[in-house]
C-alpha positions as semicolon CSV with decimal commas, in nm:
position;residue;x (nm);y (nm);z (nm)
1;X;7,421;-0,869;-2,841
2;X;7,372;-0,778;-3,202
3;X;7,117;-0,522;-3,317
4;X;7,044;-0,233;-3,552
5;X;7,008;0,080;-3,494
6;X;6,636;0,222;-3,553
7;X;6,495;0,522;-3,761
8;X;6,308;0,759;-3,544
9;X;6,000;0,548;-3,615
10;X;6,007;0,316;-3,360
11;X;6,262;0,055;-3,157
12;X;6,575;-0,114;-3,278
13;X;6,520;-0,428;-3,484
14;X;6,745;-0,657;-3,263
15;X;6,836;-1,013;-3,344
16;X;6,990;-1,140;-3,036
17;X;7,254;-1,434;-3,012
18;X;7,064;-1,566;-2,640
19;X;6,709;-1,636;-2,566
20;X;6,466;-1,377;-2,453
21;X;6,254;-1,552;-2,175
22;X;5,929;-1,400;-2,076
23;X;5,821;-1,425;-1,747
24;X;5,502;-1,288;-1,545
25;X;5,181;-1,408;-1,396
26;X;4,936;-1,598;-1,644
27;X;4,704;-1,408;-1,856
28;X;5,014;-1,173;-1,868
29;X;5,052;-1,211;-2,253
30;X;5,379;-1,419;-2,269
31;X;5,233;-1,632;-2,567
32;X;5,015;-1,364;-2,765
33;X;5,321;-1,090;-2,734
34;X;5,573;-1,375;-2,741
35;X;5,471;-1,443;-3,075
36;X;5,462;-1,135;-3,204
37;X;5,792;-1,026;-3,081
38;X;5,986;-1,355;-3,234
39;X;5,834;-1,288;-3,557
40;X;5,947;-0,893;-3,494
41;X;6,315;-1,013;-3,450
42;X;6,342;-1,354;-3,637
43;X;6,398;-1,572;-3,364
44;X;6,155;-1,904;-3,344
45;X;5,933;-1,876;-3,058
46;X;5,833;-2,185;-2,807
47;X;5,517;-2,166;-2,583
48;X;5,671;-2,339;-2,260
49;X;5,356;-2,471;-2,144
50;X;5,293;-2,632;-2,530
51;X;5,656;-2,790;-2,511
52;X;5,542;-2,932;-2,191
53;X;5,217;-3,065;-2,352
54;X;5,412;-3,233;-2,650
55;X;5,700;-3,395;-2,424
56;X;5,424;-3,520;-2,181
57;X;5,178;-3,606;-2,452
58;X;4,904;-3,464;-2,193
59;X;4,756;-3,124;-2,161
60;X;4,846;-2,921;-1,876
61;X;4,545;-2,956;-1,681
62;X;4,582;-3,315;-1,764
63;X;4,894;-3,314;-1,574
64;X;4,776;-3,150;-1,302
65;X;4,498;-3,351;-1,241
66;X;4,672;-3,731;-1,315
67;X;5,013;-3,638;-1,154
68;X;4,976;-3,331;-0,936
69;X;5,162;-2,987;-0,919
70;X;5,500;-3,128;-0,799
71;X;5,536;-3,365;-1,107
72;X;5,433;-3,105;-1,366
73;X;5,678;-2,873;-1,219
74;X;5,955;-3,137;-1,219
75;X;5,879;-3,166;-1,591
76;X;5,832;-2,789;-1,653
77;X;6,212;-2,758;-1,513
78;X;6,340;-3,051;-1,746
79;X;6,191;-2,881;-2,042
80;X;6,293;-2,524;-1,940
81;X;6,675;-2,678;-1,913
82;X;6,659;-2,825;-2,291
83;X;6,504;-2,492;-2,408
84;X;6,729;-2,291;-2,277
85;X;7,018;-2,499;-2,341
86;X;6,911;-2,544;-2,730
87;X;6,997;-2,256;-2,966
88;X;6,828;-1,857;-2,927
89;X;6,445;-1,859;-2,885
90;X;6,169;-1,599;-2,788
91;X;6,065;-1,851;-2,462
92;X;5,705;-1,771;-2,311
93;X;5,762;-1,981;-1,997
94;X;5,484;-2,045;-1,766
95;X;5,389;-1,839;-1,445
96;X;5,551;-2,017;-1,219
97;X;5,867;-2,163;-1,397
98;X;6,066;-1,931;-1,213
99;X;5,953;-2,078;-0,892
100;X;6,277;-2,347;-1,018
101;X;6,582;-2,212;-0,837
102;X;6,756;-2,428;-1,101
103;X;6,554;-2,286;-1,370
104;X;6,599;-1,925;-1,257
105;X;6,968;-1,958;-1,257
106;X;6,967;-2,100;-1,598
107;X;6,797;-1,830;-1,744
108;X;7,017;-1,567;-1,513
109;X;7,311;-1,757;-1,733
110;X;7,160;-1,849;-2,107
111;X;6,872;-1,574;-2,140
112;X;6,733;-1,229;-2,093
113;X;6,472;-1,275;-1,898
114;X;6,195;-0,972;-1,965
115;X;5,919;-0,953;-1,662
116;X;5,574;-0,847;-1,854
117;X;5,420;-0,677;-1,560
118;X;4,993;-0,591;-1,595
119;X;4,750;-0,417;-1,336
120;X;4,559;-0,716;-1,164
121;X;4,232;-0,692;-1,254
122;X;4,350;-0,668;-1,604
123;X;4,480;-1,042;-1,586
124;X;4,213;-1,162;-1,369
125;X;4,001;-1,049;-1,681
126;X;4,185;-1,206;-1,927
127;X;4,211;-1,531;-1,722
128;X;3,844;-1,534;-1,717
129;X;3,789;-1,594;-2,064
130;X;3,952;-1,972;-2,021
131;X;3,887;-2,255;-1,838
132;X;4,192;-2,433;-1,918
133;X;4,410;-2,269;-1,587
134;X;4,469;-2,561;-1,314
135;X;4,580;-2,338;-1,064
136;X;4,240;-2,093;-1,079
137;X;3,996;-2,381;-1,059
138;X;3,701;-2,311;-0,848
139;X;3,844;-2,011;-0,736
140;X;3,833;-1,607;-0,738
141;X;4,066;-1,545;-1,014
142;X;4,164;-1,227;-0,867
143;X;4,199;-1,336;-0,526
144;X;4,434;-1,599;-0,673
145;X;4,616;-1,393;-0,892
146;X;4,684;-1,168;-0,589
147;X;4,819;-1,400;-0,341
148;X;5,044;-1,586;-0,699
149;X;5,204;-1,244;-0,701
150;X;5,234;-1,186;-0,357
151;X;5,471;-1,478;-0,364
152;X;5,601;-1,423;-0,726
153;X;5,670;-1,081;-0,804
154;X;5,951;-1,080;-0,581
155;X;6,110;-1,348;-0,786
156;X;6,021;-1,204;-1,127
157;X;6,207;-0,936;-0,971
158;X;6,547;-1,098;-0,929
159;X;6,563;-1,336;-1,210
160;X;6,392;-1,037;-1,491
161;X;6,684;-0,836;-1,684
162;X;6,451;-0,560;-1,812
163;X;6,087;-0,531;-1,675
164;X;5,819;-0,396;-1,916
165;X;5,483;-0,283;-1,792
166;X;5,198;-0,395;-2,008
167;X;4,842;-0,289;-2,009
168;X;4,506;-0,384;-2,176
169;X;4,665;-0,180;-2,500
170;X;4,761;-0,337;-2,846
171;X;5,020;-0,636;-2,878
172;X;5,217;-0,438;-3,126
173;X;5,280;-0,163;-2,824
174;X;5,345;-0,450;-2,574
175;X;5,636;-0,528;-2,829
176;X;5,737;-0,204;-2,939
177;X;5,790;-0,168;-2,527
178;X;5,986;-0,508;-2,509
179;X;6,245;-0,366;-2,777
180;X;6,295;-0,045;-2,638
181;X;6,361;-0,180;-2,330
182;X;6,584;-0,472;-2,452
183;X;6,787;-0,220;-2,678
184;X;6,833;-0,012;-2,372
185;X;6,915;-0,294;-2,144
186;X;7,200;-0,446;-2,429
187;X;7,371;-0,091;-2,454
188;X;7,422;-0,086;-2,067
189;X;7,597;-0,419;-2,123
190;X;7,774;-0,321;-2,352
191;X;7,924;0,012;-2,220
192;X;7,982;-0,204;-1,871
């Protein structure tokens, strides 16, 4: 990995030669951080659940509700192979696009994969402001949340290459954490 070397002001300004796929539960942050963190580095970012949208020409939910869970997540791991196979992108990918053994190993090979990682009831809040989430229809977004990570976390576990813990703070620390961990992660590799 390239980078740069910081001043004592704040994290290395990195521009990586691989994706940097963001994983964790939704209402995690992947898209809002995401964002900020591609324009940070100057890398394009992709919203996995958008490229899903535009290749589908239907909204999630949309999906969900004409074609069902198994078809959305057959086209979630077709778009997840073209992203990752295409040239180096900040990727938010979806909740559960990790649930892909095909998908995970991909982004094991093409990506660093950074697990954004929030207290519960923090993304149970956040997931409450929207009603756009299939998979929390009708349901107590908390309770749901709780039994996604139950099964989840373990897997963001294995597949993540640096793990960042992010809170109801500011973006700009969510990404300031991201690049301190991704500088730290890169020097291991490259000392190894």
């Amino acid at each position: 990995m390239s980078g740069r070397a910081s001043s004592a002001a704040g994290p290395a300004t990195l521009r990586p030669n691989r994706t940097i796929a963001l994983v964790g539960l939704m209402g995690v942050g992947k898209s809002t951080v995401g964002r900020r963190l591609a324009h940070r580095i100057g890398l394009p970012f992709v919203d996995g659940d958008e490229a899903i949208e535009s290749a589908a020409r239907m909204t999630v939910s949309d999906i969900f509700s004409q074609l069902g869970e198994a078809e959305f997540r057959a086209g979630e791991a077709r778009v997840m192979r073209r992203l990752l196979d295409g040239p180096p992108i900040v990727l938010a990918t979806g909740g559960g696009a990790v649930l892909n053994p095909g998908t995970r190993s991909l982004m094991k090979e093409r990506a660093t994969t950074v697990w954004l990682r929030a207290d519960l009831p923090v993304v149970a809040a956040r997931v409450q402001r929207r009603d756009t989430r299939p998979l929390l229809r009708g349901k107590d977004p908390l309770a749901a949340l709780s039994a996604m990570a139950e099964v989840r976390y373990p897997i963001y576990a294995e597949t993540a290459d640096v793990t960042v813990d992010v809170g109801a703070g500011a973006h700009a620390q969510a990404v300031d954490a991201i690049l301190t961990a991704l500088a730290a992660h890169w020097a291991r590799e490259t000392t190894t």
